[in-house]
PDB file of C-alpha atoms in Angstrom:
ATOM      1  CA  MET A 724      90.693  20.411-131.472  1.00 75.00           C
ATOM      2  CA  ALA A 725      92.904  21.665-128.629  1.00 96.00           C
ATOM      3  CA  THR A 726      91.122  23.658-125.927  1.00 98.00           C
ATOM      4  CA  ILE A 727      91.656  24.850-122.402  1.00 98.00           C
ATOM      5  CA  LYS A 728      88.956  25.612-119.864  1.00 98.00           C
ATOM      6  CA  THR A 729      89.176  28.909-117.990  1.00 98.00           C
ATOM      7  CA  SER A 730      88.151  29.531-114.391  1.00 96.00           C
ATOM      8  CA  ASP A 731      84.596  30.457-115.436  1.00 96.00           C
ATOM      9  CA  GLY A 732      84.184  27.324-117.556  1.00 97.00           C
ATOM     10  CA  THR A 733      84.805  28.960-120.938  1.00 98.00           C
ATOM     11  CA  GLU A 734      86.556  26.711-123.466  1.00 98.00           C
ATOM     12  CA  ILE A 735      89.261  28.507-125.457  1.00 98.00           C
ATOM     13  CA  PHE A 736      90.288  26.898-128.748  1.00 98.00           C
ATOM     14  CA  TYR A 737      93.908  27.196-129.824  1.00 98.00           C
ATOM     15  CA  LYS A 738      96.406  25.998-132.424  1.00 98.00           C
ATOM     16  CA  ASP A 739      99.935  25.096-131.372  1.00 98.00           C
ATOM     17  CA  TRP A 740     102.273  24.162-134.219  1.00 98.00           C
ATOM     18  CA  GLY A 741     106.000  23.528-134.357  1.00 98.00           C
ATOM     19  CA  PRO A 742     108.746  22.256-132.050  1.00 97.00           C
ATOM     20  CA  LYS A 743     108.049  22.851-128.368  1.00 96.00           C
ATOM     21  CA  THR A 744     111.707  23.754-127.871  1.00 97.00           C
ATOM     22  CA  ALA A 745     111.538  26.658-130.347  1.00 98.00           C
ATOM     23  CA  GLN A 746     110.786  30.258-129.413  1.00 98.00           C
ATOM     24  CA  PRO A 747     107.011  30.709-129.275  1.00 98.00           C
ATOM     25  CA  ILE A 748     105.091  33.382-131.160  1.00 99.00           C
ATOM     26  CA  VAL A 749     101.537  33.998-129.968  1.00 99.00           C
ATOM     27  CA  PHE A 750      99.100  35.648-132.383  1.00 99.00           C
ATOM     28  CA  HIS A 751      96.040  37.641-131.241  1.00 99.00           C
ATOM     29  CA  HIS A 752      93.311  38.163-133.842  1.00 98.00           C
ATOM     30  CA  GLY A 753      91.054  41.123-134.547  1.00 98.00           C
ATOM     31  CA  TRP A 754      87.289  41.516-134.259  1.00 98.00           C
ATOM     32  CA  PRO A 755      85.207  39.522-135.188  1.00 98.00           C
ATOM     33  CA  LEU A 756      87.683  37.013-136.567  1.00 98.00           C
ATOM     34  CA  THR A 757      89.494  33.885-135.353  1.00 98.00           C
ATOM     35  CA  ALA A 758      92.926  32.310-135.112  1.00 98.00           C
ATOM     36  CA  ASP A 759      92.527  31.411-138.805  1.00 98.00           C
ATOM     37  CA  ASP A 760      93.189  35.033-139.729  1.00 98.00           C
ATOM     38  CA  TRP A 761      96.837  34.350-138.859  1.00 98.00           C
ATOM     39  CA  ASP A 762      97.314  31.275-141.075  1.00 98.00           C
ATOM     40  CA  THR A 763      99.666  33.050-143.501  1.00 98.00           C
ATOM     41  CA  GLN A 764     101.865  34.316-140.653  1.00 98.00           C
ATOM     42  CA  MET A 765     101.761  30.986-138.823  1.00 98.00           C
ATOM     43  CA  MET A 766     102.920  29.087-141.910  1.00 98.00           C
ATOM     44  CA  PHE A 767     105.672  31.661-142.549  1.00 98.00           C
ATOM     45  CA  PHE A 768     107.080  31.561-139.017  1.00 98.00           C
ATOM     46  CA  LEU A 769     106.694  27.806-138.762  1.00 98.00           C
ATOM     47  CA  ALA A 770     108.879  27.526-141.861  1.00 98.00           C
ATOM     48  CA  ASN A 771     111.405  29.800-140.150  1.00 98.00           C
ATOM     49  CA  GLY A 772     111.778  27.499-137.145  1.00 98.00           C
ATOM     50  CA  PHE A 773     109.400  29.035-134.613  1.00 98.00           C
ATOM     51  CA  ARG A 774     106.637  27.529-132.503  1.00 98.00           C
ATOM     52  CA  VAL A 775     103.410  29.310-133.477  1.00 98.00           C
ATOM     53  CA  ILE A 776     100.266  29.590-131.357  1.00 98.00           C
ATOM     54  CA  ALA A 777      96.942  31.307-131.989  1.00 98.00           C
ATOM     55  CA  HIS A 778      93.667  31.121-130.100  1.00 98.00           C
ATOM     56  CA  ASP A 779      90.049  32.027-130.786  1.00 98.00           C
ATOM     57  CA  ARG A 780      89.080  34.751-128.307  1.00 98.00           C
ATOM     58  CA  ARG A 781      86.109  33.840-126.095  1.00 98.00           C
ATOM     59  CA  GLY A 782      82.887  34.337-128.018  1.00 98.00           C
ATOM     60  CA  HIS A 783      84.750  34.047-131.329  1.00 98.00           C
ATOM     61  CA  GLY A 784      85.324  31.112-133.662  1.00 98.00           C
ATOM     62  CA  ARG A 785      85.507  27.714-131.996  1.00 98.00           C
ATOM     63  CA  SER A 786      85.674  29.019-128.426  1.00 98.00           C
ATOM     64  CA  THR A 787      82.585  29.146-126.214  1.00 98.00           C
ATOM     65  CA  GLN A 788      79.988  31.713-127.330  1.00 98.00           C
ATOM     66  CA  THR A 789      79.972  33.479-124.000  1.00 97.00           C
ATOM     67  CA  ASP A 790      77.449  36.123-122.998  1.00 96.00           C
ATOM     68  CA  THR A 791      79.735  37.368-120.194  1.00 96.00           C
ATOM     69  CA  GLY A 792      83.405  38.258-119.892  1.00 98.00           C
ATOM     70  CA  ASN A 793      83.578  39.887-123.296  1.00 98.00           C
ATOM     71  CA  GLU A 794      85.916  42.687-122.182  1.00 98.00           C
ATOM     72  CA  MET A 795      89.649  43.290-122.072  1.00 98.00           C
ATOM     73  CA  ASP A 796      90.417  42.245-118.514  1.00 98.00           C
ATOM     74  CA  THR A 797      88.882  38.836-119.118  1.00 98.00           C
ATOM     75  CA  TYR A 798      90.436  38.525-122.572  1.00 98.00           C
ATOM     76  CA  ALA A 799      93.865  39.129-121.026  1.00 98.00           C
ATOM     77  CA  ALA A 800      93.128  36.673-118.223  1.00 98.00           C
ATOM     78  CA  ASP A 801      92.215  34.048-120.848  1.00 98.00           C
ATOM     79  CA  VAL A 802      95.562  34.637-122.574  1.00 98.00           C
ATOM     80  CA  ALA A 803      97.338  34.275-119.230  1.00 98.00           C
ATOM     81  CA  ALA A 804      95.517  30.983-118.650  1.00 98.00           C
ATOM     82  CA  LEU A 805      96.634  29.745-122.068  1.00 98.00           C
ATOM     83  CA  THR A 806     100.261  30.796-121.635  1.00 98.00           C
ATOM     84  CA  ASP A 807     100.303  29.206-118.171  1.00 98.00           C
ATOM     85  CA  HIS A 808      98.812  25.988-119.557  1.00 98.00           C
ATOM     86  CA  LEU A 809     101.462  25.838-122.298  1.00 98.00           C
ATOM     87  CA  ASP A 810     104.147  27.181-119.915  1.00 98.00           C
ATOM     88  CA  LEU A 811     105.384  29.616-122.544  1.00 98.00           C
ATOM     89  CA  LYS A 812     108.632  31.414-121.784  1.00 98.00           C
ATOM     90  CA  GLY A 813     110.231  34.216-123.800  1.00 98.00           C
ATOM     91  CA  ALA A 814     107.275  34.454-126.171  1.00 98.00           C
ATOM     92  CA  VAL A 815     106.671  37.106-128.789  1.00 99.00           C
ATOM     93  CA  HIS A 816     103.070  38.379-128.721  1.00 99.00           C
ATOM     94  CA  ILE A 817     101.686  39.856-131.952  1.00 99.00           C
ATOM     95  CA  GLY A 818      98.237  41.455-131.997  1.00 99.00           C
ATOM     96  CA  HIS A 819      96.194  42.872-134.848  1.00 99.00           C
ATOM     97  CA  SER A 820      93.476  45.480-134.273  1.00 98.00           C
ATOM     98  CA  THR A 821      91.459  44.347-131.213  1.00 98.00           C
ATOM     99  CA  GLY A 822      94.156  41.731-130.681  1.00 98.00           C
ATOM    100  CA  GLY A 823      96.636  44.577-130.266  1.00 98.00           C
ATOM    101  CA  GLY A 824      94.623  45.808-127.318  1.00 98.00           C
ATOM    102  CA  GLU A 825      94.635  42.304-125.904  1.00 98.00           C
ATOM    103  CA  VAL A 826      98.419  42.177-126.289  1.00 98.00           C
ATOM    104  CA  ALA A 827      98.865  45.529-124.548  1.00 98.00           C
ATOM    105  CA  ARG A 828      96.774  44.512-121.560  1.00 98.00           C
ATOM    106  CA  TYR A 829      98.290  41.019-121.291  1.00 98.00           C
ATOM    107  CA  VAL A 830     101.926  42.081-121.725  1.00 98.00           C
ATOM    108  CA  ALA A 831     101.545  44.881-119.166  1.00 98.00           C
ATOM    109  CA  ARG A 832     100.436  42.294-116.589  1.00 97.00           C
ATOM    110  CA  ALA A 833     102.365  39.176-117.664  1.00 98.00           C
ATOM    111  CA  LYS A 834     104.408  37.108-115.262  1.00 96.00           C
ATOM    112  CA  PRO A 835     108.174  37.736-115.430  1.00 97.00           C
ATOM    113  CA  GLY A 836     109.848  35.705-118.162  1.00 98.00           C
ATOM    114  CA  ARG A 837     106.683  34.996-120.137  1.00 98.00           C
ATOM    115  CA  VAL A 838     107.155  37.742-122.765  1.00 98.00           C
ATOM    116  CA  ALA A 839     110.240  38.639-124.796  1.00 98.00           C
ATOM    117  CA  LYS A 840     108.799  41.085-127.335  1.00 98.00           C
ATOM    118  CA  ALA A 841     105.488  42.604-128.424  1.00 99.00           C
ATOM    119  CA  VAL A 842     104.073  43.775-131.740  1.00 99.00           C
ATOM    120  CA  LEU A 843     100.986  45.926-132.286  1.00 99.00           C
ATOM    121  CA  VAL A 844      99.676  45.817-135.875  1.00 99.00           C
ATOM    122  CA  ALA A 845      96.956  48.274-136.942  1.00 98.00           C
ATOM    123  CA  ALA A 846      95.991  48.085-133.293  1.00 98.00           C
ATOM    124  CA  VAL A 847      93.248  49.896-131.369  1.00 98.00           C
ATOM    125  CA  PRO A 848      95.327  51.372-128.479  1.00 98.00           C
ATOM    126  CA  PRO A 849      95.555  53.835-126.870  1.00 98.00           C
ATOM    127  CA  ILE A 850      91.762  54.370-127.221  1.00 98.00           C
ATOM    128  CA  MET A 851      89.543  54.578-130.296  1.00 98.00           C
ATOM    129  CA  VAL A 852      86.527  56.592-129.166  1.00 98.00           C
ATOM    130  CA  LYS A 853      86.569  60.381-129.201  1.00 97.00           C
ATOM    131  CA  THR A 854      86.669  61.883-125.705  1.00 95.00           C
ATOM    132  CA  ALA A 855      87.731  65.165-124.135  1.00 94.00           C
ATOM    133  CA  SER A 856      91.199  63.701-123.576  1.00 93.00           C
ATOM    134  CA  ASN A 857      91.245  61.983-126.995  1.00 96.00           C
ATOM    135  CA  PRO A 858      89.918  64.586-129.438  1.00 96.00           C
ATOM    136  CA  GLY A 859      91.311  62.712-132.450  1.00 95.00           C
ATOM    137  CA  GLY A 860      89.193  59.639-131.793  1.00 97.00           C
ATOM    138  CA  LEU A 861      86.112  58.444-133.660  1.00 97.00           C
ATOM    139  CA  PRO A 862      82.658  59.621-132.509  1.00 97.00           C
ATOM    140  CA  MET A 863      80.611  57.227-130.365  1.00 98.00           C
ATOM    141  CA  GLU A 864      77.994  57.209-133.121  1.00 98.00           C
ATOM    142  CA  VAL A 865      80.380  55.136-135.260  1.00 98.00           C
ATOM    143  CA  PHE A 866      80.489  52.365-132.679  1.00 98.00           C
ATOM    144  CA  ASP A 867      76.781  52.596-131.919  1.00 98.00           C
ATOM    145  CA  GLY A 868      76.221  51.996-135.624  1.00 98.00           C
ATOM    146  CA  ILE A 869      78.432  48.903-135.540  1.00 98.00           C
ATOM    147  CA  ARG A 870      76.493  47.562-132.562  1.00 98.00           C
ATOM    148  CA  THR A 871      73.200  48.120-134.368  1.00 98.00           C
ATOM    149  CA  GLN A 872      74.473  46.241-137.420  1.00 98.00           C
ATOM    150  CA  VAL A 873      75.706  43.327-135.302  1.00 98.00           C
ATOM    151  CA  ALA A 874      72.400  43.087-133.456  1.00 98.00           C
ATOM    152  CA  THR A 875      70.157  43.345-136.500  1.00 98.00           C
ATOM    153  CA  ASN A 876      71.985  42.509-139.734  1.00 96.00           C
ATOM    154  CA  ARG A 877      75.241  40.810-138.849  1.00 98.00           C
ATOM    155  CA  ALA A 878      75.512  38.541-141.903  1.00 98.00           C
ATOM    156  CA  GLN A 879      75.263  41.421-144.378  1.00 98.00           C
ATOM    157  CA  PHE A 880      77.498  43.693-142.318  1.00 98.00           C
ATOM    158  CA  PHE A 881      80.145  40.974-142.239  1.00 98.00           C
ATOM    159  CA  LEU A 882      80.114  41.004-146.044  1.00 98.00           C
ATOM    160  CA  ASP A 883      80.123  44.775-146.415  1.00 98.00           C
ATOM    161  CA  LEU A 884      83.090  45.414-144.105  1.00 98.00           C
ATOM    162  CA  PRO A 885      85.689  43.208-145.858  1.00 98.00           C
ATOM    163  CA  THR A 886      84.298  44.080-149.287  1.00 98.00           C
ATOM    164  CA  GLY A 887      84.911  47.747-148.543  1.00 98.00           C
ATOM    165  CA  PRO A 888      87.171  49.480-146.009  1.00 98.00           C
ATOM    166  CA  PHE A 889      88.784  46.603-144.091  1.00 98.00           C
ATOM    167  CA  TYR A 890      91.137  45.587-146.901  1.00 98.00           C
ATOM    168  CA  GLY A 891      90.915  48.822-148.876  1.00 98.00           C
ATOM    169  CA  PHE A 892      88.991  47.053-151.635  1.00 98.00           C
ATOM    170  CA  ASN A 893      86.872  50.218-151.967  1.00 98.00           C
ATOM    171  CA  ARG A 894      89.883  52.200-153.219  1.00 98.00           C
ATOM    172  CA  ASP A 895      90.305  52.974-156.922  1.00 97.00           C
ATOM    173  CA  GLY A 896      92.491  50.380-158.592  1.00 96.00           C
ATOM    174  CA  ALA A 897      92.389  47.915-155.696  1.00 97.00           C
ATOM    175  CA  LYS A 898      92.660  44.245-156.599  1.00 96.00           C
ATOM    176  CA  VAL A 899      89.593  42.718-154.966  1.00 98.00           C
ATOM    177  CA  LEU A 900      90.091  39.176-153.626  1.00 98.00           C
ATOM    178  CA  PRO A 901      86.712  37.384-153.291  1.00 98.00           C
ATOM    179  CA  GLY A 902      88.218  34.491-151.353  1.00 98.00           C
ATOM    180  CA  VAL A 903      89.593  36.868-148.720  1.00 98.00           C
ATOM    181  CA  ILE A 904      86.155  38.478-148.360  1.00 98.00           C
ATOM    182  CA  GLN A 905      84.452  35.098-148.029  1.00 98.00           C
ATOM    183  CA  ASN A 906      87.011  33.905-145.499  1.00 98.00           C
ATOM    184  CA  TRP A 907      86.437  37.033-143.387  1.00 98.00           C
ATOM    185  CA  TRP A 908      82.680  36.378-143.471  1.00 98.00           C
ATOM    186  CA  ARG A 909      83.203  32.711-142.585  1.00 98.00           C
ATOM    187  CA  GLN A 910      85.287  33.568-139.558  1.00 98.00           C
ATOM    188  CA  GLY A 911      82.916  36.277-138.374  1.00 98.00           C
ATOM    189  CA  MET A 912      79.816  34.124-138.597  1.00 98.00           C
ATOM    190  CA  MET A 913      81.479  31.363-136.543  1.00 98.00           C
ATOM    191  CA  GLY A 914      81.343  33.588-133.464  1.00 98.00           C
ATOM    192  CA  GLY A 915      78.512  34.618-131.178  1.00 98.00           C
ATOM    193  CA  ALA A 916      76.437  37.734-131.831  1.00 98.00           C
ATOM    194  CA  LYS A 917      76.314  38.679-128.124  1.00 98.00           C
ATOM    195  CA  ALA A 918      80.092  38.395-127.756  1.00 98.00           C
ATOM    196  CA  HIS A 919      80.651  40.389-130.952  1.00 98.00           C
ATOM    197  CA  TYR A 920      78.252  43.083-129.731  1.00 98.00           C
ATOM    198  CA  ASP A 921      79.980  43.354-126.349  1.00 98.00           C
ATOM    199  CA  CYS A 922      83.430  43.377-127.932  1.00 98.00           C
ATOM    200  CA  VAL A 923      82.676  46.669-129.698  1.00 98.00           C
ATOM    201  CA  ALA A 924      82.951  48.417-126.327  1.00 98.00           C
ATOM    202  CA  ALA A 925      86.084  46.422-125.557  1.00 98.00           C
ATOM    203  CA  PHE A 926      87.938  47.599-128.665  1.00 98.00           C
ATOM    204  CA  ALA A 927      86.451  51.081-128.897  1.00 98.00           C
ATOM    205  CA  GLN A 928      86.098  52.339-125.338  1.00 98.00           C
ATOM    206  CA  THR A 929      88.914  50.633-123.432  1.00 98.00           C
ATOM    207  CA  ASP A 930      91.719  53.015-122.523  1.00 98.00           C
ATOM    208  CA  PHE A 931      95.086  51.265-122.884  1.00 98.00           C
ATOM    209  CA  THR A 932      97.230  54.272-121.993  1.00 98.00           C
ATOM    210  CA  GLU A 933      98.491  52.899-118.687  1.00 98.00           C
ATOM    211  CA  ASP A 934      99.004  49.416-120.181  1.00 98.00           C
ATOM    212  CA  LEU A 935     101.244  50.868-122.880  1.00 98.00           C
ATOM    213  CA  LYS A 936     103.268  52.776-120.292  1.00 98.00           C
ATOM    214  CA  GLN A 937     103.815  49.537-118.347  1.00 98.00           C
ATOM    215  CA  ILE A 938     105.255  47.558-121.274  1.00 98.00           C
ATOM    216  CA  LYS A 939     108.976  47.017-120.681  1.00 98.00           C
ATOM    217  CA  VAL A 940     109.874  44.597-123.505  1.00 98.00           C
ATOM    218  CA  PRO A 941     111.019  45.631-127.005  1.00 98.00           C
ATOM    219  CA  THR A 942     107.931  46.623-128.951  1.00 98.00           C
ATOM    220  CA  LEU A 943     107.194  47.193-132.636  1.00 99.00           C
ATOM    221  CA  VAL A 944     104.179  49.247-133.738  1.00 99.00           C
ATOM    222  CA  MET A 945     103.064  48.790-137.366  1.00 99.00           C
ATOM    223  CA  HIS A 946     100.258  50.722-139.058  1.00 98.00           C
ATOM    224  CA  GLY A 947      99.106  51.569-142.565  1.00 98.00           C
ATOM    225  CA  ASP A 948      98.473  55.223-143.337  1.00 98.00           C
ATOM    226  CA  ASP A 949      95.350  54.289-145.352  1.00 98.00           C
ATOM    227  CA  ASP A 950      93.742  52.389-142.474  1.00 98.00           C
ATOM    228  CA  GLN A 951      90.020  53.226-142.723  1.00 98.00           C
ATOM    229  CA  ILE A 952      89.091  51.227-139.610  1.00 98.00           C
ATOM    230  CA  VAL A 953      91.671  52.392-137.027  1.00 98.00           C
ATOM    231  CA  PRO A 954      93.124  55.724-138.222  1.00 97.00           C
ATOM    232  CA  TYR A 955      96.860  55.557-137.689  1.00 98.00           C
ATOM    233  CA  GLN A 956      97.551  59.041-136.289  1.00 97.00           C
ATOM    234  CA  ASP A 957      95.364  58.458-133.224  1.00 98.00           C
ATOM    235  CA  ALA A 958      96.453  54.838-132.789  1.00 98.00           C
ATOM    236  CA  GLY A 959      99.858  53.598-133.915  1.00 98.00           C
ATOM    237  CA  VAL A 960     101.577  56.975-133.684  1.00 98.00           C
ATOM    238  CA  LEU A 961     100.308  57.646-130.148  1.00 98.00           C
ATOM    239  CA  SER A 962     100.953  54.071-128.975  1.00 98.00           C
ATOM    240  CA  ALA A 963     104.572  54.215-130.082  1.00 98.00           C
ATOM    241  CA  LYS A 964     105.032  57.366-128.015  1.00 98.00           C
ATOM    242  CA  LEU A 965     103.592  55.704-124.898  1.00 98.00           C
ATOM    243  CA  VAL A 966     105.670  52.490-125.027  1.00 98.00           C
ATOM    244  CA  LYS A 967     109.187  53.312-123.919  1.00 97.00           C
ATOM    245  CA  GLY A 968     111.655  52.681-126.744  1.00 98.00           C
ATOM    246  CA  ALA A 969     109.023  51.401-129.176  1.00 98.00           C
ATOM    247  CA  GLU A 970     109.828  51.218-132.872  1.00 98.00           C
ATOM    248  CA  LEU A 971     107.187  52.672-135.225  1.00 98.00           C
ATOM    249  CA  LYS A 972     106.750  51.615-138.848  1.00 98.00           C
ATOM    250  CA  ILE A 973     104.141  53.386-140.989  1.00 98.00           C
ATOM    251  CA  TYR A 974     103.277  51.750-144.326  1.00 98.00           C
ATOM    252  CA  LYS A 975     102.216  54.134-147.082  1.00 98.00           C
ATOM    253  CA  GLY A 976      98.882  53.248-148.646  1.00 98.00           C
ATOM    254  CA  TYR A 977      98.359  50.068-146.626  1.00 98.00           C
ATOM    255  CA  PRO A 978      94.868  49.208-145.289  1.00 98.00           C
ATOM    256  CA  HIS A 979      93.692  47.866-141.939  1.00 98.00           C
ATOM    257  CA  GLY A 980      93.930  44.266-143.154  1.00 98.00           C
ATOM    258  CA  MET A 981      97.486  44.727-144.398  1.00 98.00           C
ATOM    259  CA  LEU A 982      98.687  41.470-142.825  1.00 98.00           C
ATOM    260  CA  THR A 983      96.609  39.735-145.499  1.00 98.00           C
ATOM    261  CA  THR A 984      97.021  42.089-148.442  1.00 98.00           C
ATOM    262  CA  HIS A 985     100.727  42.775-147.872  1.00 98.00           C
ATOM    263  CA  ALA A 986     101.994  39.707-146.031  1.00 98.00           C
ATOM    264  CA  ASP A 987     104.953  39.599-148.415  1.00 98.00           C
ATOM    265  CA  VAL A 988     106.223  42.852-146.874  1.00 98.00           C
ATOM    266  CA  LEU A 989     105.045  42.583-143.278  1.00 98.00           C
ATOM    267  CA  ASN A 990     106.146  39.017-142.578  1.00 98.00           C
ATOM    268  CA  PRO A 991     109.846  39.711-143.291  1.00 98.00           C
ATOM    269  CA  ASP A 992     109.645  42.915-141.249  1.00 98.00           C
ATOM    270  CA  LEU A 993     108.183  40.954-138.331  1.00 98.00           C
ATOM    271  CA  LEU A 994     110.901  38.332-138.687  1.00 98.00           C
ATOM    272  CA  ALA A 995     113.646  40.975-138.681  1.00 98.00           C
ATOM    273  CA  PHE A 996     112.259  42.533-135.497  1.00 98.00           C
ATOM    274  CA  ILE A 997     111.952  39.206-133.725  1.00 98.00           C
ATOM    275  CA  ARG A 998     115.460  38.116-134.667  1.00 98.00           C
ATOM    276  CA  ALA A 999     117.082  41.460-133.858  1.00 96.00           C
TER     277      ALA A 999
END
């Protein structure tokens, strides 16, 4: 197991596959998952000649189950520590859901030369919670409910979410994939309850507006219009307007977990953007 130790002693687990001379792609996972959620993409891009890297966010998976630092500034600092350790140059950073927020904050602050392109997939920016300045957001009660479930009934909640809205398996005619549901549960239960609880505020209440405005590299925003977790109109559509020159791709009928359910479509689209 490859790990790095951050300045506060947290161990961050990561995978690093492929030739070190190839262009690196760094994958940032969603809540409450792990680097394993990117296995399909990592195998695809490895086969296409890239170096592929994914880490378990602090408090998640095989990284330290921290009770502190479970917020976006520290998440981005952990990514910076990893990219410095690996001395990555000209990397493409791809983030899904919460990982999209992590990408936005990291890329906005990255050292010159570290980042070549960015991709936000079904990502939480600009901000998820409903506020006076974000009337299209979700009510705070939604996130309070998630916190209650994590604190009191996490194992069942981590079955209910992938069984239902995460992958759109609750839609009429959906092909339910039990292995995908079980793998989601496995990844979630590897992490720490305290870190998962704290991360709800990180993905729901962090305002990424200024981060998005600071991104200067070519950026692709991808979102499904049947995303029941992060509604696309208040997320992907707004993010693409805030990142100068961003490309927006909306996928009709695709769910939040579309990287898993529709990898056959999204992986080639990602490859085309990276190679362009």
